[in-house]
Coordinates of C-alpha atoms and ligand atoms in Angstrom, one line a residue:
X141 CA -72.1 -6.1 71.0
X142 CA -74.3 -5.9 67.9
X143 CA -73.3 -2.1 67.5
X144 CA -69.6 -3.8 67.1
X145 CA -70.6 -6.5 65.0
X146 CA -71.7 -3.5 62.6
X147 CA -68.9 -1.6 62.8
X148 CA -66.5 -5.1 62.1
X149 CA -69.0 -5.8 58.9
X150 CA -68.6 -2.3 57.8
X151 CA -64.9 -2.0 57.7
X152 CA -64.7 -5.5 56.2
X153 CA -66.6 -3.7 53.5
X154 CA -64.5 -0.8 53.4
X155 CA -61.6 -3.3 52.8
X156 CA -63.5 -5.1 50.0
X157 CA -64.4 -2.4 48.4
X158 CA -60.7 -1.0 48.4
X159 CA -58.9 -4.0 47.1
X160 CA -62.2 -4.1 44.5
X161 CA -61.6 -0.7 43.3
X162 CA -57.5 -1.2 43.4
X163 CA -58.2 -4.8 41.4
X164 CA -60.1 -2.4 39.1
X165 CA -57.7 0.0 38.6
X166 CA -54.6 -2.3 38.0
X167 CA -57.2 -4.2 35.0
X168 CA -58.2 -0.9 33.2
X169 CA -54.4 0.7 33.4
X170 CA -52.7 -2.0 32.6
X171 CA -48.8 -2.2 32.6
X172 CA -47.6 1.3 34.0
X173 CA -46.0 4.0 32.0
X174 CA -42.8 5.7 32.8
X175 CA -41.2 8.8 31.4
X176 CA -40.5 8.5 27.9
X177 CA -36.3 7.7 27.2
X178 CA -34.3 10.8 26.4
X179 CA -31.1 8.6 25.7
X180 CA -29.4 10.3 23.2
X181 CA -27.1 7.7 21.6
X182 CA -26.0 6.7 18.2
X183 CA -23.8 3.4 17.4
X184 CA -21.7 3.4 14.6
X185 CA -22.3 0.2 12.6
X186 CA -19.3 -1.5 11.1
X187 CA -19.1 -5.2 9.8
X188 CA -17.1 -6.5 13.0
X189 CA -20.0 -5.3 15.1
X190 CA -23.0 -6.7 13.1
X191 CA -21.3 -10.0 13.2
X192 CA -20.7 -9.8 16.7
X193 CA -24.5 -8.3 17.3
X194 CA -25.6 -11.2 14.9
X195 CA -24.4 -13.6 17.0
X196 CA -25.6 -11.8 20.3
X197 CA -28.8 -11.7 18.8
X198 CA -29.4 -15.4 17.4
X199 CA -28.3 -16.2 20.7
X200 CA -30.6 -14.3 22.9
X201 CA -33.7 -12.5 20.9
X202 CA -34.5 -15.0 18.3
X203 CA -35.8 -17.4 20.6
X204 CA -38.3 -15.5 20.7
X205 CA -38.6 -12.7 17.7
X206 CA -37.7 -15.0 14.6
X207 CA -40.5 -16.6 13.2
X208 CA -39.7 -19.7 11.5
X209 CA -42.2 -18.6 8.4
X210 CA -40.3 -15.5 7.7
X211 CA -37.1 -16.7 8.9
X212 CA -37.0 -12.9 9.8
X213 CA -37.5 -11.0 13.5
X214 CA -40.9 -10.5 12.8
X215 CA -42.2 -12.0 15.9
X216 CA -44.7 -14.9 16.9
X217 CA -46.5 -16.5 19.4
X218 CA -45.0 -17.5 22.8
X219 CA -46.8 -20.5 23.4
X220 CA -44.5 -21.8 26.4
X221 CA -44.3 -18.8 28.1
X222 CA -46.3 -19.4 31.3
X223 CA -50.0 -19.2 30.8
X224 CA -50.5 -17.1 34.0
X225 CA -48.4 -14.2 31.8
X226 CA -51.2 -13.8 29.4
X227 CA -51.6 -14.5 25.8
X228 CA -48.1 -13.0 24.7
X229 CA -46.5 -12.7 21.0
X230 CA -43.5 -11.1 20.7
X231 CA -43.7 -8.6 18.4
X232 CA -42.1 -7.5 15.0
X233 CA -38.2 -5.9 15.6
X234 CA -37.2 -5.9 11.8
X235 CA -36.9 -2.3 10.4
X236 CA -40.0 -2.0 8.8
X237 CA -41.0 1.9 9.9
X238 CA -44.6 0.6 10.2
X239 CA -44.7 -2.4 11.7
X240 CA -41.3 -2.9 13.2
X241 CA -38.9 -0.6 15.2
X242 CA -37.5 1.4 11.6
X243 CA -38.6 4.7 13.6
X244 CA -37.1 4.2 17.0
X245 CA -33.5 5.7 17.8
X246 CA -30.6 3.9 18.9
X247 CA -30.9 5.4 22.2
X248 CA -34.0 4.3 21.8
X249 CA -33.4 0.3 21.6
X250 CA -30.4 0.7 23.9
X251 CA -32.9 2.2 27.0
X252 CA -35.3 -0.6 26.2
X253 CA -32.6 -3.2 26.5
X254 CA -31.2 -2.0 29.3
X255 CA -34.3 -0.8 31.3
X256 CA -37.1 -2.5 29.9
X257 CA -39.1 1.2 29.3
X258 CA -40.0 1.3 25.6
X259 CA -40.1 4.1 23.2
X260 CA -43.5 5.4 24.2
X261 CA -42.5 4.9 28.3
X262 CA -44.5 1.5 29.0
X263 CA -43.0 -1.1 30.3
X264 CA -42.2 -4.4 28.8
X265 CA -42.3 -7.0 31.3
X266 CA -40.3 -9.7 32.4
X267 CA -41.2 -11.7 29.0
X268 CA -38.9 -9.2 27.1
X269 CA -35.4 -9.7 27.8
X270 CA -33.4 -7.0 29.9
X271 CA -29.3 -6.8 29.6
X272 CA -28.3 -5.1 32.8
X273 CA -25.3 -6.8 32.9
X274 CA -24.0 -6.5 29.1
X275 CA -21.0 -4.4 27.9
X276 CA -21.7 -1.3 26.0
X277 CA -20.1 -2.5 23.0
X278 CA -22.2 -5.9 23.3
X279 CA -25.2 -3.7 22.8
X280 CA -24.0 -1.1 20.5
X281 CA -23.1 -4.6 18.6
X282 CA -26.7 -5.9 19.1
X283 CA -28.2 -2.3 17.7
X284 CA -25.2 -2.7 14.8
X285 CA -27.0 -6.0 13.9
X286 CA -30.7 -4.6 14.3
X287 CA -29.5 -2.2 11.6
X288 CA -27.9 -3.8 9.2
X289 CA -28.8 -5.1 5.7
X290 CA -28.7 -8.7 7.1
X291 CA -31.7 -10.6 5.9
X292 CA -33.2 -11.5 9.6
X293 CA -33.6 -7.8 10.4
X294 CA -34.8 -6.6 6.5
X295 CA -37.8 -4.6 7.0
X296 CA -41.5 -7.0 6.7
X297 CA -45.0 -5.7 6.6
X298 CA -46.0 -7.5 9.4
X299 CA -48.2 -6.8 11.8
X300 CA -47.5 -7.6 15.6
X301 CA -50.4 -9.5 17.1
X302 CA -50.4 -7.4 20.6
X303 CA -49.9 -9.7 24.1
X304 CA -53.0 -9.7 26.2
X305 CA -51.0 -9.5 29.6
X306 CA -52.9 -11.5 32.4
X307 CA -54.5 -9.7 35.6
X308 CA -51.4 -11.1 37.4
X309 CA -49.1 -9.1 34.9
X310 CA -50.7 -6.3 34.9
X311 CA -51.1 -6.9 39.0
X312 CA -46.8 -7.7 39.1
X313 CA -45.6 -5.1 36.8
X314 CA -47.6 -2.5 38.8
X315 CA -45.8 -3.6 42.4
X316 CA -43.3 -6.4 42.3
X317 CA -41.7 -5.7 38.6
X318 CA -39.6 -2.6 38.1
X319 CA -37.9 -1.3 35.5
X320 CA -33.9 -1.9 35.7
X321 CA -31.7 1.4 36.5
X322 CA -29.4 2.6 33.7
X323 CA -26.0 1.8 34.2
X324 CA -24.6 4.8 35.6
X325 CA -21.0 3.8 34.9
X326 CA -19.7 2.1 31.3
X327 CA -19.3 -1.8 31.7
X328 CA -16.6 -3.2 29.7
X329 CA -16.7 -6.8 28.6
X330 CA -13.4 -8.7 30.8
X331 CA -10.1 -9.2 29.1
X332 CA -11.2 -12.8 27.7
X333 CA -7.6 -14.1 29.0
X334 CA -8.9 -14.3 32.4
X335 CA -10.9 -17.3 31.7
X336 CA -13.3 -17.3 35.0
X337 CA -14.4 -13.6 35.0
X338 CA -14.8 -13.7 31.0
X339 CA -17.2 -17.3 31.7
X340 CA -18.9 -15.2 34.2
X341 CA -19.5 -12.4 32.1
X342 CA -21.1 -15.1 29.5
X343 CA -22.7 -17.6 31.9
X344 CA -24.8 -14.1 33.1
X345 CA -25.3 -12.4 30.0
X346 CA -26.6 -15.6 27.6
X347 CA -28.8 -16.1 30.7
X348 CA -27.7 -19.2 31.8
X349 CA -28.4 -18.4 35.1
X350 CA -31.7 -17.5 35.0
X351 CA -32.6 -20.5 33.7
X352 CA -30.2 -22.7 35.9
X353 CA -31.1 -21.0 39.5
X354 CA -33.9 -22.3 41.8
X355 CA -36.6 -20.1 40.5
X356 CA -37.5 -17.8 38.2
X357 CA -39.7 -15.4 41.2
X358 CA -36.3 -15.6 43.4
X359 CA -33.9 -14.0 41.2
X360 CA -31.4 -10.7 42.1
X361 CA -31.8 -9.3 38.7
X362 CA -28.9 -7.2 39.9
X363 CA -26.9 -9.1 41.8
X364 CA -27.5 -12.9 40.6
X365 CA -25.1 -14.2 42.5
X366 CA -27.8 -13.4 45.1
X367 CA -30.5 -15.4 43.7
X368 CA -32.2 -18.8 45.1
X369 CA -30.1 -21.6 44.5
X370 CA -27.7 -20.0 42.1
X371 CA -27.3 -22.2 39.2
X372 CA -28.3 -25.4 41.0
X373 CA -31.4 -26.0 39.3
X374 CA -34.7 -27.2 39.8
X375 CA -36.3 -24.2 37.9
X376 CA -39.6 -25.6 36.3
X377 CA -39.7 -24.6 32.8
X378 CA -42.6 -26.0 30.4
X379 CA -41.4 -27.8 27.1
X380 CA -43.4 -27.4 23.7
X381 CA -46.1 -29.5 24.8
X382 CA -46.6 -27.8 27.5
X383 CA -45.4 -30.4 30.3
X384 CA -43.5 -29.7 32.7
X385 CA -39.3 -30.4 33.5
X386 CA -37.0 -28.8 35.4
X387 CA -33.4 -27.3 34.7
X388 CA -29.9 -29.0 36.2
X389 CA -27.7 -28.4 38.7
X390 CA -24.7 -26.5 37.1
X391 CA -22.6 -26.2 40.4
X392 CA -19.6 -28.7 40.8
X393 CA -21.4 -30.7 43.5
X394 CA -20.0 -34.1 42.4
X395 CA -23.1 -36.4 43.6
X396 CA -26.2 -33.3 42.2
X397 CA -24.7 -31.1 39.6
X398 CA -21.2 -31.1 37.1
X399 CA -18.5 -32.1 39.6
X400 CA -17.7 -34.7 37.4
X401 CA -17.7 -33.7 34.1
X402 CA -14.9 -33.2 31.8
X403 CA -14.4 -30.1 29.8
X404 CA -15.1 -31.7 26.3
X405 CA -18.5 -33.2 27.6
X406 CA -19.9 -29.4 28.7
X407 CA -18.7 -27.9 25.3
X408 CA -20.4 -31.0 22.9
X409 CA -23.1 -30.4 25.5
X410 CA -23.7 -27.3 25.8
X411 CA -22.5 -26.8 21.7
X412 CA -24.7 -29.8 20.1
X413 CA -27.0 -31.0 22.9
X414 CA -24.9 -33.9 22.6
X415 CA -23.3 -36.0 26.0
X416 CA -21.5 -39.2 25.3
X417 CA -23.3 -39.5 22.2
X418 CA -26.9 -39.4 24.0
X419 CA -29.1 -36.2 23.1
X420 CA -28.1 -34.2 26.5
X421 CA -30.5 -30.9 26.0
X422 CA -34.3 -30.4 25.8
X423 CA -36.3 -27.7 24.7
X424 CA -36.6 -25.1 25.9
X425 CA -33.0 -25.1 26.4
X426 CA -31.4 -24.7 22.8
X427 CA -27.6 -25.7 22.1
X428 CA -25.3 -22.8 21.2
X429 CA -23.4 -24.0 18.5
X430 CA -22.8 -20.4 17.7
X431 CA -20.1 -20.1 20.8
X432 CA -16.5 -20.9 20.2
X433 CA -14.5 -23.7 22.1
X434 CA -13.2 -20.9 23.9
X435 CA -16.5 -19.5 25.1
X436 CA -17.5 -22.9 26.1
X437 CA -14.9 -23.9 28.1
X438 CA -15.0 -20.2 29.9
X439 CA -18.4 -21.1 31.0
X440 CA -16.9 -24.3 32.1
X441 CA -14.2 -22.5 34.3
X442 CA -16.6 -20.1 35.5
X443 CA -19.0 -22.4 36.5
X444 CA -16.2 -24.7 38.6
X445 CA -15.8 -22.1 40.9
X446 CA -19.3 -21.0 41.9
X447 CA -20.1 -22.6 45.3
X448 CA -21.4 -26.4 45.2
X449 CA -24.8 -26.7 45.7
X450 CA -26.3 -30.1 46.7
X451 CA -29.9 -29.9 44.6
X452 CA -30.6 -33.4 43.0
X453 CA -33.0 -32.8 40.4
X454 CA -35.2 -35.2 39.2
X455 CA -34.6 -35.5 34.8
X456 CA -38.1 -35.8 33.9
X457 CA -39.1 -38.1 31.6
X458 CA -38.9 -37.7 27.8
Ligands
LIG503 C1 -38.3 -14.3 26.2 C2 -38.7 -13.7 25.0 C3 -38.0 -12.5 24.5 C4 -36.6 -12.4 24.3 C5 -35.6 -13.4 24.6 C6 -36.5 -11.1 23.7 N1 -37.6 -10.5 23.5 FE1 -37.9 -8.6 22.8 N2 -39.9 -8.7 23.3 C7 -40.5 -9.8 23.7 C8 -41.9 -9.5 24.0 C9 -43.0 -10.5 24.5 C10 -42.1 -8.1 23.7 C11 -43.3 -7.3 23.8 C12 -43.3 -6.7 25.2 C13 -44.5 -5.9 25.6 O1 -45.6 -6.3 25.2 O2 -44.4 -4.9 26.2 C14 -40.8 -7.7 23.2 C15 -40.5 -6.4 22.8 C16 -39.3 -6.0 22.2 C17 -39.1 -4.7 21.6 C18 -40.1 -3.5 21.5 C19 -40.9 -3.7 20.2 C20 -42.1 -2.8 20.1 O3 -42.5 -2.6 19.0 O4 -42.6 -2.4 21.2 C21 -37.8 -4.7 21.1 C22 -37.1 -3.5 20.4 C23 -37.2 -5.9 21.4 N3 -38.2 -6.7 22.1 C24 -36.0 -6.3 21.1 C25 -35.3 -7.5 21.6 C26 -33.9 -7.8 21.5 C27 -32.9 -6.9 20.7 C28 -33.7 -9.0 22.1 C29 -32.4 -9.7 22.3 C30 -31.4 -9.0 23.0 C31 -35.0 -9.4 22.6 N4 -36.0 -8.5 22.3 C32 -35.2 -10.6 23.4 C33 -40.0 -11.1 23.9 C34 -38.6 -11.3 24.0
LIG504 C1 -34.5 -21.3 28.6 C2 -33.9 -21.9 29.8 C3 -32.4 -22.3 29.7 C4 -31.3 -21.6 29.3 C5 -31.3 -20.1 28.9 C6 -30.2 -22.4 29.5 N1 -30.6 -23.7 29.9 FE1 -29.3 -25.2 30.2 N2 -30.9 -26.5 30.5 C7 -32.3 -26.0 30.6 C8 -33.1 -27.2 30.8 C9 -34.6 -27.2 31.0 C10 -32.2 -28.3 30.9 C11 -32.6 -29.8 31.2 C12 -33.1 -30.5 30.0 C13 -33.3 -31.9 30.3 O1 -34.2 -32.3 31.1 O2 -32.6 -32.7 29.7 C14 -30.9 -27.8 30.7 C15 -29.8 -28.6 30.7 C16 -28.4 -28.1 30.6 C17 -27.3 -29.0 30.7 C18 -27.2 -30.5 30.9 C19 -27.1 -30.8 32.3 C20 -27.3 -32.2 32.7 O3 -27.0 -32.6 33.8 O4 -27.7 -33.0 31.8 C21 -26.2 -28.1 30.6 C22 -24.7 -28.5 30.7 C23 -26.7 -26.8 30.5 N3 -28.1 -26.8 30.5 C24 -25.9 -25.6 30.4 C25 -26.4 -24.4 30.0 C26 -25.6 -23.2 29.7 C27 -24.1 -23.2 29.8 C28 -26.4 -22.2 29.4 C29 -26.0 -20.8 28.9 C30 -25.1 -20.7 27.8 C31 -27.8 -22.7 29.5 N4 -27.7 -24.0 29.9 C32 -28.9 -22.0 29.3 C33 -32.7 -24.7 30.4 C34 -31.9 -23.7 30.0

């Protein structure tokens, strides 16, 4: 009996001692390393693509990259991004050959966008955006834009503060968090005359739907049609002050999400965080006054034929 007692105490050491040493590991490593990108890709920059890529970009990377000192993509402090992330700063993407991305390649940006695997092989994780789903030309626009003579992308001496990724990053990125596989085939953008698929293609590419679904650790990267509670909210986001609220039912469910709203409220809603003349939007969701009627009211259609949900969320309070 005592001779088993021993042998139980022992191997419950053993175990200790293995998840110690693995704990260990995952801390000193840090974020894995992958091969290096070979891509070898260059994108021809003319004016209709930087001003496509311009608006790509305000819409999707200066949320987090554009510092409102500068007025330039030279990064700053995420300070709503989930404190069990780390301390993270996004860092400096003008073309500065120092201290922003002026030496990587265009095949360079175009892995890291579409896989998450950075110049040097590491891994950014899910706090950097990833574009899976985008159209080749909607990237080659984006690097257009990152290259151009435009003043948010002119090259700035500015250092990057690095991100001091938690344990639990560090822990995620090593078994949970992957880097995405690169498209295999070429994705074309749909003809925007087919109003659904061409709101599909923007509702999951301007990451709506991240946002919009159940939660953020339930998500089908690949698939999102797969994900928790697609676009029926209840995600819990943190606002500037760090408080919590959570995002809204998009689905048409007429009692929980859109059902009954009209086409013009969505677009001045989604447009000007405006709804019946009532502020309708709250950080961190940021009106997108950049897209076109049309582009608005393609989310619109799309989003009217994804499959009702029933989710009331509560608003929270201001
Ligand atoms: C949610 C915030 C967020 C969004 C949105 C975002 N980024 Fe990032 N980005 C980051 C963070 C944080 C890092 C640093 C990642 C790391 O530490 O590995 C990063 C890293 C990068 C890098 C690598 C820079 C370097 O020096 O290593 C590039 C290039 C980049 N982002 C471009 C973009 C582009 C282009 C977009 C828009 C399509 C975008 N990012 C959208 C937060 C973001
Ligand atoms: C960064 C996360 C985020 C992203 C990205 C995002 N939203 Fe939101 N959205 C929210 C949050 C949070 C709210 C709720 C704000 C509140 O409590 O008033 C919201 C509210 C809304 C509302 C108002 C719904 C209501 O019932 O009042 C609409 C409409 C909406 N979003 C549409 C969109 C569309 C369309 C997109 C993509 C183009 C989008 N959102 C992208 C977070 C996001």
């Amino acid at each position: 009996m005592k001779k088993a007692l021993r042998y139980l105490l022992s191997g419950f050491a053993v175990v200790v001692l293995l998840i110690g040493a693995g704990a260990l590991f995952i801390q000193l490593r840090g974020i894995p390393t992958y091969d290096k990108p070979v891509l070898q890709q260059s994108v021809e920059i003319h004016p209709q693509r930087i001003a496509r890529g311009k608006k790509l970009a305000t819409m999707l990377c200066a949320g987090c990259h554009m510092n409102a000192e500068t007025k330039r993509l030279t990064g700053k402090h995420m300070s709503d991004a989930p404190p069990v992330f780390g301390e993270i700063h996004a860092p400096n993407i003008t073309q500065d050959k120092t201290y922003g991305i002026g030496e990587w390649t265009d095949g360079e940006i175009i892995y890291l966008l579409r896989t998450g695997i950075k110049r040097d092989g590491s891994y950014a994780p899910p706090y950097m955006a990833k574009l899976p789903h985008m159209s080749d030309e909607d990237i080659a626009s984006i690097v257009a834009f990152l290259r151009s003579d435009d003043e948010m992308v002119r090259a700035s001496e500015i250092p990057s503060v690095p991100s001091q990724p938690s344990f639990m990053t560090k822990f995620l990125s090593t078994i949970e968090f992957k880097p995405l596989p690169f498209p295999t085939t070429a994705i074309n953008i749909p003809d925007s005359t087919d109003l659904v698929a061409y709101g599909r293609y923007l509702t999951v590419n301007l990451d709506c739907w991240t946002c919009h679904s159940g939660d953020f650790t339930k998500l089908d990267v690949m698939v999102p049609e797969n994900s928790y509670h697609f676009l029926a909210g209840g995600n819990k986001m943190l606002d500037l002050k760090g408080k919590e609220l959570l995002t809204m039912n998009l689905t048409p469910d007429k009692e929980t999400g859109i059902g009954n709203w009209t086409e013009e409220q969505f677009i001045k809603a989604v447009k000007y965080g405006m709804k019946d003349g009532e502020p309708a939007l709250r950080y961190p969701m940021m009106p997108y006054p950049q897209l076109t009627d049309y582009e608005a009211k393609a989310i619109f259609a799309y989003l009217q034929t994804v499959p009702p949900v029933n989710n009331p969320v509560k608003r929270s309070s201001m």
